[in-house]
Each structure stands twice: as C-alpha cells, then as structure tokens.
Amino acid sequence: MPLQAVVNRKLYIQIAEQITAAIESGEFKPGQQLPSERDLAQELGVSRPTVREALIALEVAGLVEVKVGVGAFVRATGKNNPLPEADHSALEIMQARALVEPELAALAARHITAEGRAELAGIVAAMRGQTARREWSQDSDRALHLLIAEHCGNQALREIALTLWRGREEGLSAAFHQHLSRRPALLDRIMADHDGIAAAIAAADPDGARAAMAAHLDYVQREMLAVWD
C-alpha cells in the first residue's frame, strides 16, 4: 500500500483520504482487515492515536468497521457519508475539557443551589441504573457535565463548556466514546468518578471537586490513548 508521510494539521483526515483511495481502487476489498495501527503509524510517520482518529473518521463515513481489540475492516461498498473533515479532533476536545472542567467543578461546589444539587443527584441516580444494566447514555453524561457548568457562576465559562460539548458530540468524538463505552471496566470506573464528582460538589468541597473531575478526565484521556489492536 503506497502511503505518503503527512505533516500538516488534520492529519487524521489526510490519512483517511489515503486509505479511502486505496479502498476505492480495490487495493482493500470488502471484509478485508486493514493494516494494524502500529503498521500504519510506522509507514505514515505519525502517532498511533492519530491513526486511530483516521480509522474512526473512516468508520463515521461508513467505509470501515472498527472492532476494538481486533482492528478495522473494510465495509461492503455502497453509499457512504463524507469524511468528518469539519469535526474537531476527539483528542484535542478532551485536552481542552481537561483544562476547563476541573475548575468548573470547583466553582460549582461554591455556587450550586439546593435545586441544582437535587438535579445532580437525580442524574447520578439515573446513571447508576444505566451502569447496572451495562448501558452507556451520552445524554446522561452530557446532562451531568453541563449541569455542573450551569452552576459554575461564570457565564463565559458556561459558554466555553457548551462549545466543547458541541465538539464532543460531533461524529468523530461521539464514535470514539461509543467505542470506549463498550469496555465493561470503563463503565464502572466512570460511574465511580461521577459519584465522586457529584459528592464533592454536594459537600461544597471545591478542592475535592476539582481533583475528582481532573482525575476523571485524565482517566478518559488515557483510555482514548490506550492500545486498541
């Protein structure tokens, strides 16, 4: 497979375009497994997480199926969606959230109202039920994090949080998190993290809330960077 090294921004789109061309030319047939992340990264001269974003971009476009722990497989040819070129990098969104959301949690611990604490407790209770059923709800995840932002007492930071979550819900990032949600151990850890964040906010403990949110987002980032194949 003749690939070219890439050096500009949106590397994952450039990689995805090269793989798309190889699929369209028939170099990779429907049902065929693509080279591993490691092999693609070495040939392209990029990091494995960048290759992973390219593979998930191809999945969003309907060109491949990504099986965590196995690899990426070419789908049968048909009508596909365009590559998510306008999407933000899922990894960059997480990096930005890790800078912003711990402070939002600390501020919420200072400013949240009794009504806000009750709503937060309700979201966490719903999450416990979903986790017990081995389900993942992006709606509940969004509700918890944006409720915290809503009660931070700073409109500018609330708007930043909303912008980041819009990026979090784009096709590329949403697909990334869907893959993570299929890892059973991750569901239990995230539930424990959310419990800890909510408890610290309810206890009006800014330092505890900040630390709990930082630990949670650090864990998710590490899982996103973990080896999948």
XYZ file of N, CA and C in Angstrom, residues 14-223:
630
model
N -6.107 13.490 6.360
C -5.205 13.154 5.262
C -4.951 11.648 5.197
N -4.790 11.043 6.368
C -4.596 9.595 6.416
C -5.857 8.887 5.920
N -7.011 9.355 6.403
C -8.279 8.739 5.995
C -8.482 8.845 4.493
N -8.081 9.961 3.896
C -8.223 10.124 2.450
C -7.354 9.122 1.695
N -6.141 8.886 2.193
C -5.270 7.922 1.527
C -5.846 6.505 1.614
N -6.378 6.166 2.774
C -6.965 4.830 2.922
C -8.231 4.720 2.074
N -9.015 5.806 2.008
C -10.208 5.812 1.156
C -9.838 5.533 -0.294
N -8.775 6.183 -0.758
C -8.344 5.979 -2.144
C -7.951 4.521 -2.379
N -7.290 3.910 -1.390
C -6.890 2.512 -1.524
C -8.108 1.593 -1.549
N -9.141 1.933 -0.775
C -10.376 1.139 -0.780
C -11.083 1.282 -2.131
N -11.179 2.522 -2.611
C -11.893 2.770 -3.862
C -11.182 2.146 -5.061
N -9.857 2.043 -4.967
C -9.094 1.436 -6.070
C -9.167 -0.090 -6.048
N -9.703 -0.636 -4.984
C -9.798 -2.088 -4.864
C -8.606 -2.722 -4.195
N -7.661 -1.886 -3.727
C -6.498 -2.450 -3.042
C -6.924 -3.165 -1.767
N -7.923 -2.591 -1.094
C -8.520 -3.256 0.061
C -9.947 -3.640 -0.311
N -10.265 -4.907 -0.150
C -11.570 -5.437 -0.553
C -12.538 -5.444 0.636
N -13.858 -5.436 0.352
C -14.839 -5.544 1.430
C -14.579 -6.763 2.303
N -14.611 -6.559 3.606
C -14.347 -7.631 4.558
C -12.888 -7.776 4.928
N -12.002 -7.141 4.170
C -10.568 -7.268 4.436
C -10.164 -6.404 5.627
N -9.266 -6.908 6.454
C -8.757 -6.142 7.582
C -7.649 -5.212 7.116
N -7.712 -3.965 7.547
C -6.660 -3.002 7.228
C -5.402 -3.330 8.034
N -4.245 -2.802 7.623
C -3.040 -2.968 8.442
C -3.285 -2.445 9.856
N -2.528 -2.940 10.802
C -2.703 -2.537 12.198
C -2.357 -1.067 12.392
N -2.836 -0.516 13.494
C -2.471 0.862 13.851
C -0.959 1.034 13.861
N -0.285 0.082 14.447
C 1.175 0.172 14.561
C 1.827 0.251 13.187
N 1.399 -0.618 12.277
C 1.995 -0.635 10.944
C 1.678 0.644 10.177
N 0.429 1.092 10.270
C 0.054 2.335 9.588
C 0.840 3.524 10.144
N 0.965 3.573 11.461
C 1.690 4.687 12.082
C 3.148 4.708 11.645
N 3.767 3.554 11.575
C 5.163 3.481 11.166
C 5.337 3.903 9.709
N 4.434 3.448 8.841
C 4.573 3.769 7.426
C 4.288 5.242 7.153
N 3.358 5.815 7.913
C 2.977 7.211 7.696
C 3.848 8.197 8.468
N 4.554 7.720 9.464
C 5.371 8.612 10.274
C 4.566 9.478 11.212
N 3.452 8.925 11.741
C 2.598 9.661 12.684
C 2.376 8.798 13.912
N 1.692 9.355 14.910
C 1.424 8.617 16.136
C 0.251 7.661 15.947
N 0.200 6.661 16.792
C -0.915 5.716 16.738
C -2.260 6.372 17.058
N -2.346 7.299 18.032
C -3.627 7.960 18.254
C -4.132 8.712 17.023
N -3.211 9.296 16.236
C -3.631 9.980 15.013
C -4.202 8.988 14.015
N -3.561 7.828 13.889
C -4.093 6.776 13.019
C -5.464 6.334 13.522
N -5.602 6.227 14.827
C -6.887 5.795 15.391
C -7.997 6.783 15.024
N -7.696 8.076 15.087
C -8.701 9.062 14.690
C -9.054 8.910 13.210
N -8.058 8.607 12.380
C -8.327 8.409 10.954
C -9.246 7.208 10.742
N -8.996 6.123 11.465
C -9.828 4.929 11.317
C -11.260 5.202 11.777
N -11.398 5.962 12.845
C -12.748 6.267 13.316
C -13.448 7.233 12.365
N -12.677 8.136 11.744
C -13.258 9.003 10.713
C -13.781 8.165 9.544
N -13.030 7.143 9.171
C -13.484 6.230 8.121
C -14.734 5.465 8.562
N -14.793 5.130 9.842
C -15.976 4.444 10.358
C -17.188 5.359 10.302
N -17.028 6.627 10.707
C -18.126 7.591 10.645
C -18.622 7.740 9.209
N -17.691 7.677 8.244
C -18.055 7.787 6.837
C -18.661 6.509 6.281
N -18.643 5.435 7.075
C -19.239 4.180 6.642
C -18.334 3.307 5.802
N -17.039 3.623 5.766
C -16.107 2.871 4.929
C -15.500 1.671 5.638
N -15.369 1.736 6.944
C -14.788 0.625 7.690
C -15.607 0.371 8.948
N -15.400 -0.792 9.516
C -15.945 -1.127 10.830
C -14.769 -1.334 11.767
N -14.754 -0.605 12.876
C -13.675 -0.718 13.847
C -14.119 -1.660 14.957
N -13.345 -2.720 15.170
C -13.603 -3.659 16.251
C -12.480 -3.499 17.275
N -12.821 -2.944 18.432
C -11.819 -2.671 19.453
C -11.141 -3.966 19.862
N -9.814 -3.931 19.880
C -9.049 -5.099 20.246
C -8.782 -6.044 19.093
N -9.375 -5.760 17.929
C -9.185 -6.619 16.754
C -8.576 -5.829 15.605
N -9.269 -4.783 15.168
C -8.765 -3.974 14.070
C -9.891 -3.343 13.286
N -9.568 -2.808 12.104
C -10.546 -2.144 11.238
C -10.739 -2.978 9.981
N -12.004 -3.134 9.577
C -12.352 -3.975 8.438
C -13.134 -3.151 7.414
N -12.809 -3.353 6.149
C -13.469 -2.615 5.078
C -14.920 -3.076 4.965
N -15.829 -2.116 4.885
C -17.237 -2.446 4.705
C -17.535 -2.689 3.221
N -18.641 -3.336 2.956
C -19.081 -3.515 1.572
C -19.322 -2.152 0.941
N -18.970 -2.015 -0.311
C -19.128 -0.733 -0.980
C -20.609 -0.367 -1.063
N -20.877 0.895 -1.016
C -22.244 1.394 -1.061
C -22.216 2.901 -0.915
N -23.351 3.486 -0.618
C -23.421 4.935 -0.445
C -22.837 5.294 0.918
N -21.750 6.053 0.910
C -21.075 6.414 2.144
C -21.241 7.895 2.459
N -21.042 8.238 3.717
C -21.049 9.631 4.127
C -19.683 10.246 3.838
N -19.609 11.576 3.737
C -18.289 12.199 3.580
C -17.465 12.040 4.851
N -16.163 12.131 4.706
C -15.306 12.117 5.884
C -15.639 13.319 6.759
N -15.594 13.157 8.098
C -15.963 14.259 9.011
C -14.856 15.310 9.109
N -14.603 15.961 7.973
C -13.471 16.892 7.898
C -13.662 18.113 8.792
N -14.917 18.510 9.010
C -15.166 19.695 9.831
C -15.113 19.395 11.320
N -15.086 18.120 11.680
C -15.080 17.756 13.102
C -13.760 18.139 13.757
N -13.837 18.464 15.038
C -12.640 18.674 15.828
C -12.008 17.323 16.167
N -10.730 17.338 16.432
C -10.060 16.144 16.915
C -10.663 15.735 18.253
N -11.037 14.466 18.370
C -11.594 13.976 19.636
C -10.581 14.119 20.763
N -9.320 13.899 20.461
C -8.277 14.000 21.485
C -8.058 15.448 21.905
N -8.143 16.374 20.946
C -7.988 17.787 21.298
C -9.160 18.286 22.139
N -10.360 17.808 21.837
C -11.521 18.171 22.662
C -11.293 17.717 24.099
N -10.800 16.507 24.276
C -10.549 16.008 25.628
C -9.468 16.820 26.332
N -8.435 17.204 25.614
C -7.384 18.026 26.214
C -7.949 19.355 26.695
N -8.818 19.948 25.878
C -9.421 21.230 26.260
C -10.356 21.062 27.449
N -11.134 19.998 27.445
C -12.028 19.754 28.581
C -11.228 19.573 29.880
N -10.086 18.905 29.771
C -9.267 18.677 30.967
C -8.717 19.973 31.530
N -8.581 20.992 30.713
C -8.133 22.300 31.191
C -9.263 23.096 31.847
N -10.480 22.924 31.340
C -11.602 23.775 31.747
C -12.469 23.151 32.837
N -12.833 21.881 32.688
C -13.878 21.318 33.537
C -13.492 21.103 34.998
N -12.237 20.842 35.343
C -11.939 20.765 36.784
C -12.247 22.076 37.519
N -11.958 23.198 36.865
C -12.273 24.475 37.515
C -13.770 24.724 37.556
N -14.487 24.273 36.536
C -15.948 24.386 36.568
C -16.513 23.620 37.759
N -15.973 22.442 38.012
C -16.453 21.640 39.142
C -16.165 22.346 40.462
N -14.980 22.940 40.573
C -14.644 23.665 41.806
C -15.580 24.848 42.015
N -15.866 25.580 40.947
C -16.773 26.725 41.059
C -18.194 26.278 41.380
N -18.627 25.157 40.774
C -19.966 24.652 41.065
C -20.102 24.262 42.529
N -19.038 23.742 43.119
C -19.084 23.386 44.538
C -19.325 24.613 45.405
N -18.931 25.773 44.917
C -19.154 27.018 45.664
C -20.532 27.620 45.391
N -21.044 27.436 44.179
C -22.209 28.216 43.753
C -23.492 27.411 43.549
N -23.407 26.092 43.519
C -24.605 25.325 43.188
C -25.708 25.539 44.227
N -26.936 25.587 43.745
C -28.098 25.782 44.613
C -28.611 24.443 45.124
N -29.539 24.521 46.084
C -30.162 23.288 46.579
C -30.896 22.571 45.448
N -31.542 23.330 44.591
C -32.231 22.738 43.443
C -31.227 22.067 42.500
N -30.095 22.716 42.308
C -29.062 22.142 41.456
C -28.502 20.854 42.033
N -28.305 20.825 43.354
C -27.805 19.597 43.988
C -28.797 18.451 43.818
N -30.097 18.776 43.937
C -31.118 17.742 43.764
C -31.119 17.220 42.330
N -30.972 18.120 41.361
C -30.948 17.699 39.966
C -29.710 16.853 39.679
N -28.589 17.257 40.260
C -27.354 16.494 40.081
C -27.506 15.088 40.663
N -28.109 15.001 41.833
C -28.325 13.691 42.456
C -29.226 12.822 41.584
N -30.223 13.425 40.950
C -31.115 12.664 40.080
C -30.397 12.120 38.857
N -29.505 12.925 38.280
C -28.744 12.467 37.112
C -27.833 11.311 37.501
N -27.164 11.441 38.650
C -26.255 10.381 39.094
C -27.032 9.096 39.383
N -28.219 9.219 39.964
C -29.037 8.031 40.231
C -29.419 7.333 38.926
N -29.792 8.123 37.916
C -30.119 7.539 36.618
C -28.904 6.837 36.017
N -27.738 7.435 36.191
C -26.506 6.828 35.682
C -26.214 5.501 36.369
N -26.494 5.429 37.665
C -26.267 4.168 38.382
C -27.125 3.054 37.787
N -28.374 3.374 37.487
C -29.250 2.376 36.886
C -28.756 1.946 35.517
N -28.304 2.901 34.728
C -27.778 2.577 33.393
C -26.530 1.713 33.500
N -25.664 2.047 34.440
C -24.439 1.269 34.615
C -24.771 -0.153 35.056
N -25.735 -0.299 35.939
C -26.138 -1.635 36.396
C -26.658 -2.473 35.239
N -27.274 -1.808 34.245
C -27.779 -2.524 33.067
C -26.716 -2.647 31.984
N -25.500 -2.185 32.297
C -24.373 -2.195 31.347
C -24.701 -1.361 30.120
N -25.304 -0.214 30.368
C -25.650 0.710 29.298
C -24.823 1.980 29.421
N -24.660 2.649 28.304
C -23.978 3.939 28.283
C -24.948 4.969 27.723
N -25.151 6.077 28.418
C -26.042 7.129 27.950
C -25.252 8.413 27.753
N -25.072 8.782 26.498
C -24.418 10.060 26.222
C -25.253 11.217 26.743
N -26.591 11.053 26.721
C -27.463 12.128 27.214
C -27.227 12.384 28.702
N -27.102 11.302 29.480
C -26.858 11.473 30.920
C -25.488 12.077 31.179
N -24.499 11.627 30.425
C -23.145 12.164 30.569
C -23.142 13.658 30.284
N -23.775 14.034 29.186
C -23.870 15.456 28.820
C -24.614 16.239 29.902
N -25.718 15.691 30.380
C -26.531 16.394 31.377
C -25.731 16.672 32.637
N -24.946 15.690 33.093
C -24.166 15.879 34.309
C -23.117 16.972 34.126
N -22.350 16.875 33.067
C -21.253 17.835 32.885
C -21.771 19.251 32.612
N -22.866 19.363 31.853
C -23.374 20.702 31.573
C -24.154 21.279 32.747
N -24.730 20.429 33.613
C -25.338 20.953 34.835
C -24.262 21.574 35.732
N -23.123 20.921 35.805
C -22.012 21.473 36.582
C -21.607 22.827 36.010
N -21.500 22.905 34.691
C -21.138 24.176 34.057
C -22.201 25.240 34.322
N -23.468 24.830 34.307
C -24.562 25.775 34.524
C -24.485 26.425 35.902
N -23.923 25.706 36.861
C -23.879 26.222 38.238
C -22.493 26.722 38.638
N -21.648 27.023 37.650
C -20.297 27.499 37.996
C -20.268 28.971 38.370
N -21.342 29.703 38.053
C -21.380 31.120 38.409
C -20.617 32.022 37.461
N -20.255 31.519 36.275
C -19.472 32.316 35.322
C -20.012 32.034 33.917
N -20.681 33.034 33.341
C -21.327 32.834 32.050
C -20.320 32.511 30.950
N -19.168 33.173 30.959
C -18.169 32.921 29.919
C -17.691 31.468 29.960
N -17.462 30.946 31.165
C -17.027 29.561 31.286
C -18.136 28.594 30.895
N -19.378 28.938 31.202
C -20.504 28.102 30.770
C -20.529 27.995 29.251
N -20.307 29.117 28.583
C -20.332 29.114 27.120
C -19.170 28.308 26.543
N -18.021 28.382 27.183
C -16.876 27.579 26.738
C -17.197 26.095 26.885
N -17.788 25.740 28.023
C -18.143 24.334 28.255
C -19.137 23.849 27.212
N -20.122 24.667 26.881
C -21.112 24.274 25.878
C -20.461 24.087 24.513
N -19.528 24.966 24.163
C -18.813 24.832 22.893
C -18.020 23.531 22.850
N -17.346 23.216 23.942
C -16.569 21.976 23.985
C -17.479 20.759 23.869
N -18.654 20.828 24.490
C -19.555 19.681 24.398
C -20.190 19.561 23.019
N -20.333 20.653 22.321
C -20.772 20.531 20.923
C -19.735 19.757 20.120
N -18.460 20.048 20.380
C -17.404 19.281 19.728
C -17.399 17.837 20.175
N -17.676 17.614 21.453
C -17.730 16.253 21.994
C -18.807 15.420 21.311
N -19.868 16.065 20.827
C -20.990 15.355 20.223
C -20.896 15.253 18.710
N -19.837 15.798 18.117
C -19.630 15.610 16.688
C -19.398 14.127 16.392
N -19.558 13.749 15.135
C -19.493 12.340 14.774
C -18.219 11.645 15.194
N -17.085 12.288 14.978
C -15.809 11.657 15.297
C -15.682 11.391 16.788
N -15.929 12.415 17.599
C -15.778 12.265 19.040
C -16.836 11.335 19.616
N -18.059 11.433 19.108
C -19.128 10.547 19.600
C -18.787 9.084 19.328
N -18.240 8.800 18.137
C -17.867 7.425 17.815
C -16.735 6.945 18.711
N -15.773 7.830 18.975
C -14.664 7.494 19.869
C -15.209 7.042 21.219
N -16.137 7.811 21.787
C -16.668 7.496 23.109
C -17.573 6.268 23.080
N -18.242 6.030 21.960
C -19.046 4.818 21.860
C -18.166 3.573 21.957
N -17.001 3.636 21.342
C -16.080 2.505 21.451
C -15.621 2.321 22.899
N -15.313 3.418 23.550
C -14.879 3.321 24.944
C -15.972 2.725 25.817
N -17.225 3.076 25.540
C -18.338 2.623 26.384
C -18.547 1.117 26.299
N -17.961 0.471 25.290
C -18.112 -0.980 25.152
C -17.111 -1.744 26.006
N -16.266 -1.035 26.724
C -15.297 -1.692 27.598
C -15.904 -1.748 28.999
N -16.299 -2.931 29.486
C -17.053 -3.038 30.749
C -16.371 -2.373 31.936
N -15.068 -2.520 32.066
C -14.380 -1.930 33.218
C -14.480 -0.417 33.194
N -14.544 0.162 31.997
C -14.627 1.616 31.897
C -15.945 2.137 32.452
N -17.044 1.416 32.206
C -18.344 1.861 32.708
C -18.329 1.986 34.227
N -17.776 0.988 34.912
C -17.742 1.026 36.376
C -16.854 2.152 36.879
N -15.712 2.358 36.233
C -14.806 3.423 36.664
C -15.439 4.791 36.450
N -16.092 4.989 35.323
C -16.721 6.287 35.067
C -17.855 6.548 36.045
N -18.605 5.501 36.397
C -19.668 5.678 37.378
C -19.087 6.103 38.727
N -18.005 5.453 39.124
C -17.362 5.820 40.384
C -16.841 7.254 40.320
N -16.283 7.640 39.172
C -15.796 9.013 39.009
C -16.937 10.020 39.151
N -18.043 9.759 38.475
C -19.180 10.686 38.524
C -19.751 10.772 39.941
N -19.793 9.642 40.628
C -20.229 9.656 42.035
C -19.333 10.579 42.858
N -18.015 10.456 42.666
C -17.074 11.260 43.438
C -17.178 12.740 43.131
N -17.356 13.068 41.851
C -17.503 14.476 41.464
C -18.761 15.069 42.096
N -19.878 14.350 41.955
C -21.147 14.847 42.491
C -21.100 14.975 44.006
N -20.473 14.025 44.682
C -20.392 14.068 46.144
C -19.601 15.271 46.609
N -18.498 15.570 45.927
C -17.680 16.715 46.323
C -18.412 18.028 46.094
N -19.148 18.112 44.982
C -19.919 19.326 44.718
C -21.025 19.480 45.752
N -21.732 18.395 46.050
C -22.810 18.454 47.046
C -22.293 18.823 48.421
N -21.046 18.444 48.724
C -20.443 18.748 50.023
C -19.793 20.124 50.059
N -19.963 20.896 48.985
C -19.350 22.233 48.889
C -17.845 22.162 49.115
N -17.203 21.207 48.444
C -15.767 20.971 48.567
C -15.095 21.288 47.225
N -14.700 22.554 46.992
C -14.122 22.922 45.700
C -12.852 22.146 45.349
N -11.956 21.979 46.309
C -10.710 21.260 46.027
C -10.997 19.805 45.664
N -11.908 19.189 46.399
C -12.258 17.806 46.106
C -12.925 17.665 44.751
N -13.801 18.610 44.422
C -14.490 18.568 43.133
C -13.500 18.749 41.991
N -12.591 19.685 42.154
C -11.575 19.919 41.122
C -10.727 18.661 40.907
N -10.269 18.081 41.997
C -9.416 16.892 41.905
C -10.183 15.714 41.304
N -11.441 15.552 41.689
C -12.233 14.422 41.171
C -12.478 14.566 39.675
N -12.791 15.774 39.229
C -13.015 15.991 37.799
C -11.719 15.815 37.015
N -10.616 16.337 37.550
C -9.333 16.197 36.859
C -8.958 14.726 36.717
N -9.155 13.951 37.781
C -8.826 12.522 37.731
C -9.713 11.798 36.717
N -10.982 12.174 36.668
C -11.916 11.552 35.723
C -11.500 11.802 34.282
N -11.230 13.062 33.952
C -10.885 13.385 32.569
C -9.518 12.839 32.191
N -8.612 12.775 33.156
C -7.305 12.168 32.894
C -7.475 10.678 32.561
N -8.340 10.016 33.294
C -8.591 8.591 33.042
C -9.161 8.386 31.634
N -10.153 9.200 31.258
C -10.762 9.037 29.939
C -9.730 9.296 28.839
N -8.910 10.326 29.034
C -7.863 10.598 28.042
C -6.916 9.416 27.898
N -6.534 8.830 29.013
C -5.612 7.691 28.945
C -6.253 6.502 28.239
N -7.553 6.304 28.479
C -8.247 5.216 27.799
C -8.335 5.478 26.294
